[in-house]
Amino acid sequence: MSSSHADKHPQGPAVASTGGPDLQDHLRRLDRLANLGLIAASTAHEIKNGLVAINTFVEMLLEKSEDQEMAGVVQRELKRIDSLVTQMLRFAAPKPAAQSRVNVHHLLDHSLRLLEHPMSGRMIVLKREYHAVPGAILGDEPQLQQALMNLILNAVEAMSGGGELTVSTEIGRNAAGVSRLKIHIRDTGAGIVPENLARVFEAFFTTKKNGTGLGLAICQRVAREHQGELDVVSEVGRGSTFSLLLPVE
Ligand SMILES: Nc1ncnc2c1ncn2[C@@H]1O[C@H](COP(=O)(O)OP(=O)(O)O)[C@@H](O)[C@H]1O
Ligand SMILES: [Mg+2]
């Protein structure tokens, strides 16, 4: 899809787009995702039921046990698995997008506030460049928030040694002359090697030790549910820009 695109520009930044021209590849991927969705949804339900039972049992043990630390470790892991499964379920069986008027700048501010803690520990300078007027779209606010938070979190995680996070918005037109609100999340982090660039939107593709590989797959899905698009431009050692393009009302 995008690796061929990237190969044409070995010097410049590599580019991947969800709206790539390789239809065969695209369809194969959709088919894979559909199957994956079915398996994931049914498995996730079973796991969640099991987790409720395990958690009740651990709480009982916790009351009696002397080894509070060990019990704490178990509970923390349970919580982690539970949130992973919740994410999986959200990915596999998303609710249809509920439409309401969403102020994108407020939503960005809110998402950034929620991520203050992981950011403050990393010497990251935050820049806001909100230029989109009007800064509102029709969409599903919780879904959009999840997508934005995934993108911001990825940017933060890519800048382990500090850096600059720029969150910007603008109104642009696509080739067909349709107005779109563009949200760019730019980091000055590690960047993405060209051979991975085409794969970052794949479910379960991760290069992180504790990654789920679901964040960008969810973002892409949210973008599509809004008749939008998610693009990435990245250069190794310089950073990445993820752009969420949404139709304006
Ligand atoms: N801003 C970014 N900078 C560098 N690499 C990124 C960035 N965002 C995503 N990636 C790459 O894409 C992979 C998939 O991301 P994601 O789907 O969010 O899953 P996860 O964050 O759990 O690994 C990451 O593991 C990483 O290799
Ligand atoms: Mg992620």
mmCIF file with all atom_site columns, N, CA and C in Angstrom, residues 105-143:
data_model
loop_
_atom_site.group_PDB
_atom_site.id
_atom_site.type_symbol
_atom_site.label_atom_id
_atom_site.label_alt_id
_atom_site.label_comp_id
_atom_site.label_asym_id
_atom_site.label_entity_id
_atom_site.label_seq_id
_atom_site.pdbx_PDB_ins_code
_atom_site.Cartn_x
_atom_site.Cartn_y
_atom_site.Cartn_z
_atom_site.occupancy
_atom_site.B_iso_or_equiv
_atom_site.pdbx_formal_charge
_atom_site.auth_seq_id
_atom_site.auth_comp_id
_atom_site.auth_asym_id
_atom_site.auth_atom_id
_atom_site.pdbx_PDB_model_num
ATOM 1   N N  . HIS A 1 105 ? -11.170 21.723 19.124 1.00 0.00 ? 105 HIS A N  1
ATOM 2   C CA . HIS A 1 105 ? -10.139 22.354 19.955 1.00 0.00 ? 105 HIS A CA 1
ATOM 3   C C  . HIS A 1 105 ? -10.364 22.070 21.442 1.00 0.00 ? 105 HIS A C  1
ATOM 4   N N  . HIS A 1 106 ? -11.630 22.083 21.849 1.00 0.00 ? 106 HIS A N  1
ATOM 5   C CA . HIS A 1 106 ? -11.932 21.714 23.234 1.00 0.00 ? 106 HIS A CA 1
ATOM 6   C C  . HIS A 1 106 ? -11.544 20.267 23.489 1.00 0.00 ? 106 HIS A C  1
ATOM 7   N N  . LEU A 1 107 ? -11.856 19.421 22.505 1.00 0.00 ? 107 LEU A N  1
ATOM 8   C CA . LEU A 1 107 ? -11.567 17.994 22.667 1.00 0.00 ? 107 LEU A CA 1
ATOM 9   C C  . LEU A 1 107 ? -10.051 17.748 22.739 1.00 0.00 ? 107 LEU A C  1
ATOM 10  N N  . LEU A 1 108 ? -9.301  18.478 21.941 1.00 0.00 ? 108 LEU A N  1
ATOM 11  C CA . LEU A 1 108 ? -7.840  18.356 21.983 1.00 0.00 ? 108 LEU A CA 1
ATOM 12  C C  . LEU A 1 108 ? -7.310  18.813 23.348 1.00 0.00 ? 108 LEU A C  1
ATOM 13  N N  . ASP A 1 109 ? -7.813  19.951 23.825 1.00 0.00 ? 109 ASP A N  1
ATOM 14  C CA . ASP A 1 109 ? -7.369  20.454 25.132 1.00 0.00 ? 109 ASP A CA 1
ATOM 15  C C  . ASP A 1 109 ? -7.675  19.445 26.233 1.00 0.00 ? 109 ASP A C  1
ATOM 16  N N  . HIS A 1 110 ? -8.881  18.877 26.153 1.00 0.00 ? 110 HIS A N  1
ATOM 17  C CA . HIS A 1 110 ? -9.294  17.904 27.159 1.00 0.00 ? 110 HIS A CA 1
ATOM 18  C C  . HIS A 1 110 ? -8.381  16.665 27.109 1.00 0.00 ? 110 HIS A C  1
ATOM 19  N N  . SER A 1 111 ? -8.115  16.167 25.904 1.00 0.00 ? 111 SER A N  1
ATOM 20  C CA . SER A 1 111 ? -7.261  14.979 25.757 1.00 0.00 ? 111 SER A CA 1
ATOM 21  C C  . SER A 1 111 ? -5.850  15.269 26.260 1.00 0.00 ? 111 SER A C  1
ATOM 22  N N  . LEU A 1 112 ? -5.349  16.464 25.953 1.00 0.00 ? 112 LEU A N  1
ATOM 23  C CA . LEU A 1 112 ? -3.994  16.829 26.389 1.00 0.00 ? 112 LEU A CA 1
ATOM 24  C C  . LEU A 1 112 ? -3.923  16.925 27.911 1.00 0.00 ? 112 LEU A C  1
ATOM 25  N N  . ARG A 1 113 ? -5.003  17.440 28.505 1.00 0.00 ? 113 ARG A N  1
ATOM 26  C CA . ARG A 1 113 ? -5.018  17.559 29.966 1.00 0.00 ? 113 ARG A CA 1
ATOM 27  C C  . ARG A 1 113 ? -4.959  16.174 30.603 1.00 0.00 ? 113 ARG A C  1
ATOM 28  N N  . LEU A 1 114 ? -5.689  15.221 30.018 1.00 0.00 ? 114 LEU A N  1
ATOM 29  C CA . LEU A 1 114 ? -5.693  13.866 30.566 1.00 0.00 ? 114 LEU A CA 1
ATOM 30  C C  . LEU A 1 114 ? -4.322  13.202 30.452 1.00 0.00 ? 114 LEU A C  1
ATOM 31  N N  . LEU A 1 115 ? -3.510  13.674 29.516 1.00 0.00 ? 115 LEU A N  1
ATOM 32  C CA . LEU A 1 115 ? -2.203  13.038 29.306 1.00 0.00 ? 115 LEU A CA 1
ATOM 33  C C  . LEU A 1 115 ? -1.064  13.873 29.880 1.00 0.00 ? 115 LEU A C  1
ATOM 34  N N  . GLU A 1 116 ? -1.409  14.851 30.720 1.00 0.00 ? 116 GLU A N  1
ATOM 35  C CA . GLU A 1 116 ? -0.389  15.707 31.331 1.00 0.00 ? 116 GLU A CA 1
ATOM 36  C C  . GLU A 1 116 ? 0.645   14.886 32.087 1.00 0.00 ? 116 GLU A C  1
ATOM 37  N N  . HIS A 1 117 ? 0.163   13.879 32.800 1.00 0.00 ? 117 HIS A N  1
ATOM 38  C CA . HIS A 1 117 ? 1.078   13.122 33.659 1.00 0.00 ? 117 HIS A CA 1
ATOM 39  C C  . HIS A 1 117 ? 2.169   12.390 32.877 1.00 0.00 ? 117 HIS A C  1
ATOM 40  N N  . PRO A 1 118 ? 1.801   11.534 31.895 1.00 0.00 ? 118 PRO A N  1
ATOM 41  C CA . PRO A 1 118 ? 2.877   10.895 31.113 1.00 0.00 ? 118 PRO A CA 1
ATOM 42  C C  . PRO A 1 118 ? 3.767   11.907 30.396 1.00 0.00 ? 118 PRO A C  1
ATOM 43  N N  . MET A 1 119 ? 3.229   13.080 30.094 1.00 0.00 ? 119 MET A N  1
ATOM 44  C CA . MET A 1 119 ? 4.036   14.077 29.384 1.00 0.00 ? 119 MET A CA 1
ATOM 45  C C  . MET A 1 119 ? 5.025   14.781 30.291 1.00 0.00 ? 119 MET A C  1
ATOM 46  N N  . SER A 1 120 ? 4.558   15.110 31.510 1.00 0.00 ? 120 SER A N  1
ATOM 47  C CA . SER A 1 120 ? 5.400   15.919 32.396 1.00 0.00 ? 120 SER A CA 1
ATOM 48  C C  . SER A 1 120 ? 6.645   15.140 32.813 1.00 0.00 ? 120 SER A C  1
ATOM 49  N N  . GLY A 1 121 ? 6.550   13.831 32.864 1.00 0.00 ? 121 GLY A N  1
ATOM 50  C CA . GLY A 1 121 ? 7.702   13.020 33.246 1.00 0.00 ? 121 GLY A CA 1
ATOM 51  C C  . GLY A 1 121 ? 8.760   12.919 32.158 1.00 0.00 ? 121 GLY A C  1
ATOM 52  N N  . ARG A 1 122 ? 8.541   13.519 31.019 1.00 0.00 ? 122 ARG A N  1
ATOM 53  C CA . ARG A 1 122 ? 9.439   13.261 29.894 1.00 0.00 ? 122 ARG A CA 1
ATOM 54  C C  . ARG A 1 122 ? 10.059  14.491 29.249 1.00 0.00 ? 122 ARG A C  1
ATOM 55  N N  . MET A 1 123 ? 9.927   15.638 29.844 1.00 0.00 ? 123 MET A N  1
ATOM 56  C CA . MET A 1 123 ? 10.509  16.858 29.276 1.00 0.00 ? 123 MET A CA 1
ATOM 57  C C  . MET A 1 123 ? 10.032  17.097 27.844 1.00 0.00 ? 123 MET A C  1
ATOM 58  N N  . ILE A 1 124 ? 8.741   17.125 27.705 1.00 0.00 ? 124 ILE A N  1
ATOM 59  C CA . ILE A 1 124 ? 8.161   17.366 26.385 1.00 0.00 ? 124 ILE A CA 1
ATOM 60  C C  . ILE A 1 124 ? 7.548   18.767 26.348 1.00 0.00 ? 124 ILE A C  1
ATOM 61  N N  . VAL A 1 125 ? 7.950   19.512 25.338 1.00 0.00 ? 125 VAL A N  1
ATOM 62  C CA . VAL A 1 125 ? 7.386   20.848 25.146 1.00 0.00 ? 125 VAL A CA 1
ATOM 63  C C  . VAL A 1 125 ? 6.150   20.715 24.256 1.00 0.00 ? 125 VAL A C  1
ATOM 64  N N  . LEU A 1 126 ? 5.059   21.282 24.726 1.00 0.00 ? 126 LEU A N  1
ATOM 65  C CA . LEU A 1 126 ? 3.801   21.185 23.983 1.00 0.00 ? 126 LEU A CA 1
ATOM 66  C C  . LEU A 1 126 ? 3.496   22.489 23.264 1.00 0.00 ? 126 LEU A C  1
ATOM 67  N N  . LYS A 1 127 ? 3.194   22.349 21.972 1.00 0.00 ? 127 LYS A N  1
ATOM 68  C CA . LYS A 1 127 ? 2.806   23.536 21.191 1.00 0.00 ? 127 LYS A CA 1
ATOM 69  C C  . LYS A 1 127 ? 1.420   23.319 20.624 1.00 0.00 ? 127 LYS A C  1
ATOM 70  N N  . ARG A 1 128 ? 0.566   24.317 20.751 1.00 0.00 ? 128 ARG A N  1
ATOM 71  C CA . ARG A 1 128 ? -0.775  24.247 20.164 1.00 0.00 ? 128 ARG A CA 1
ATOM 72  C C  . ARG A 1 128 ? -0.874  25.266 19.045 1.00 0.00 ? 128 ARG A C  1
ATOM 73  N N  . GLU A 1 129 ? -1.261  24.811 17.885 1.00 0.00 ? 129 GLU A N  1
ATOM 74  C CA . GLU A 1 129 ? -1.451  25.729 16.757 1.00 0.00 ? 129 GLU A CA 1
ATOM 75  C C  . GLU A 1 129 ? -2.828  25.467 16.156 1.00 0.00 ? 129 GLU A C  1
ATOM 76  N N  . TYR A 1 130 ? -3.822  26.056 16.776 1.00 0.00 ? 130 TYR A N  1
ATOM 77  C CA . TYR A 1 130 ? -5.193  25.814 16.355 1.00 0.00 ? 130 TYR A CA 1
ATOM 78  C C  . TYR A 1 130 ? -5.603  26.861 15.314 1.00 0.00 ? 130 TYR A C  1
ATOM 79  N N  . HIS A 1 131 ? -5.684  26.447 14.065 1.00 0.00 ? 131 HIS A N  1
ATOM 80  C CA . HIS A 1 131 ? -6.027  27.410 13.008 1.00 0.00 ? 131 HIS A CA 1
ATOM 81  C C  . HIS A 1 131 ? -7.365  27.131 12.338 1.00 0.00 ? 131 HIS A C  1
ATOM 82  N N  . ALA A 1 132 ? -7.966  25.963 12.651 1.00 0.00 ? 132 ALA A N  1
ATOM 83  C CA . ALA A 1 132 ? -9.210  25.590 11.958 1.00 0.00 ? 132 ALA A CA 1
ATOM 84  C C  . ALA A 1 132 ? -10.378 26.475 12.414 1.00 0.00 ? 132 ALA A C  1
ATOM 85  N N  . VAL A 1 133 ? -10.998 27.169 11.460 1.00 0.00 ? 133 VAL A N  1
ATOM 86  C CA . VAL A 1 133 ? -12.203 27.951 11.731 1.00 0.00 ? 133 VAL A CA 1
ATOM 87  C C  . VAL A 1 133 ? -13.247 27.597 10.670 1.00 0.00 ? 133 VAL A C  1
ATOM 88  N N  . PRO A 1 134 ? -14.395 27.057 11.031 1.00 0.00 ? 134 PRO A N  1
ATOM 89  C CA . PRO A 1 134 ? -14.797 26.749 12.397 1.00 0.00 ? 134 PRO A CA 1
ATOM 90  C C  . PRO A 1 134 ? -14.111 25.465 12.886 1.00 0.00 ? 134 PRO A C  1
ATOM 91  N N  . GLY A 1 135 ? -13.919 25.382 14.185 1.00 0.00 ? 135 GLY A N  1
ATOM 92  C CA . GLY A 1 135 ? -13.233 24.214 14.729 1.00 0.00 ? 135 GLY A CA 1
ATOM 93  C C  . GLY A 1 135 ? -14.195 23.143 15.180 1.00 0.00 ? 135 GLY A C  1
ATOM 94  N N  . ALA A 1 136 ? -15.311 23.013 14.477 1.00 0.00 ? 136 ALA A N  1
ATOM 95  C CA . ALA A 1 136 ? -16.315 22.028 14.888 1.00 0.00 ? 136 ALA A CA 1
ATOM 96  C C  . ALA A 1 136 ? -16.643 21.075 13.747 1.00 0.00 ? 136 ALA A C  1
ATOM 97  N N  . ILE A 1 137 ? -16.946 19.852 14.112 1.00 0.00 ? 137 ILE A N  1
ATOM 98  C CA . ILE A 1 137 ? -17.364 18.841 13.134 1.00 0.00 ? 137 ILE A CA 1
ATOM 99  C C  . ILE A 1 137 ? -18.535 18.058 13.725 1.00 0.00 ? 137 ILE A C  1
ATOM 100 N N  . LEU A 1 138 ? -19.163 17.245 12.888 1.00 0.00 ? 138 LEU A N  1
ATOM 101 C CA . LEU A 1 138 ? -20.180 16.330 13.390 1.00 0.00 ? 138 LEU A CA 1
ATOM 102 C C  . LEU A 1 138 ? -19.504 14.987 13.613 1.00 0.00 ? 138 LEU A C  1
ATOM 103 N N  . GLY A 1 139 ? -19.657 14.450 14.819 1.00 0.00 ? 139 GLY A N  1
ATOM 104 C CA . GLY A 1 139 ? -18.999 13.175 15.057 1.00 0.00 ? 139 GLY A CA 1
ATOM 105 C C  . GLY A 1 139 ? -19.343 12.570 16.394 1.00 0.00 ? 139 GLY A C  1
ATOM 106 N N  . ASP A 1 140 ? -18.673 11.458 16.672 1.00 0.00 ? 140 ASP A N  1
ATOM 107 C CA . ASP A 1 140 ? -18.866 10.732 17.917 1.00 0.00 ? 140 ASP A CA 1
ATOM 108 C C  . ASP A 1 140 ? -17.743 11.140 18.867 1.00 0.00 ? 140 ASP A C  1
ATOM 109 N N  . GLU A 1 141 ? -18.077 11.950 19.855 1.00 0.00 ? 141 GLU A N  1
ATOM 110 C CA . GLU A 1 141 ? -17.050 12.548 20.695 1.00 0.00 ? 141 GLU A CA 1
ATOM 111 C C  . GLU A 1 141 ? -16.171 11.532 21.444 1.00 0.00 ? 141 GLU A C  1
ATOM 112 N N  . PRO A 1 142 ? -16.760 10.545 22.139 1.00 0.00 ? 142 PRO A N  1
ATOM 113 C CA . PRO A 1 142 ? -15.903 9.578  22.832 1.00 0.00 ? 142 PRO A CA 1
ATOM 114 C C  . PRO A 1 142 ? -14.961 8.828  21.890 1.00 0.00 ? 142 PRO A C  1
ATOM 115 N N  . GLN A 1 143 ? -15.471 8.491  20.705 1.00 0.00 ? 143 GLN A N  1
ATOM 116 C CA . GLN A 1 143 ? -14.610 7.787  19.739 1.00 0.00 ? 143 GLN A CA 1
ATOM 117 C C  . GLN A 1 143 ? -13.469 8.682  19.268 1.00 0.00 ? 143 GLN A C  1
#
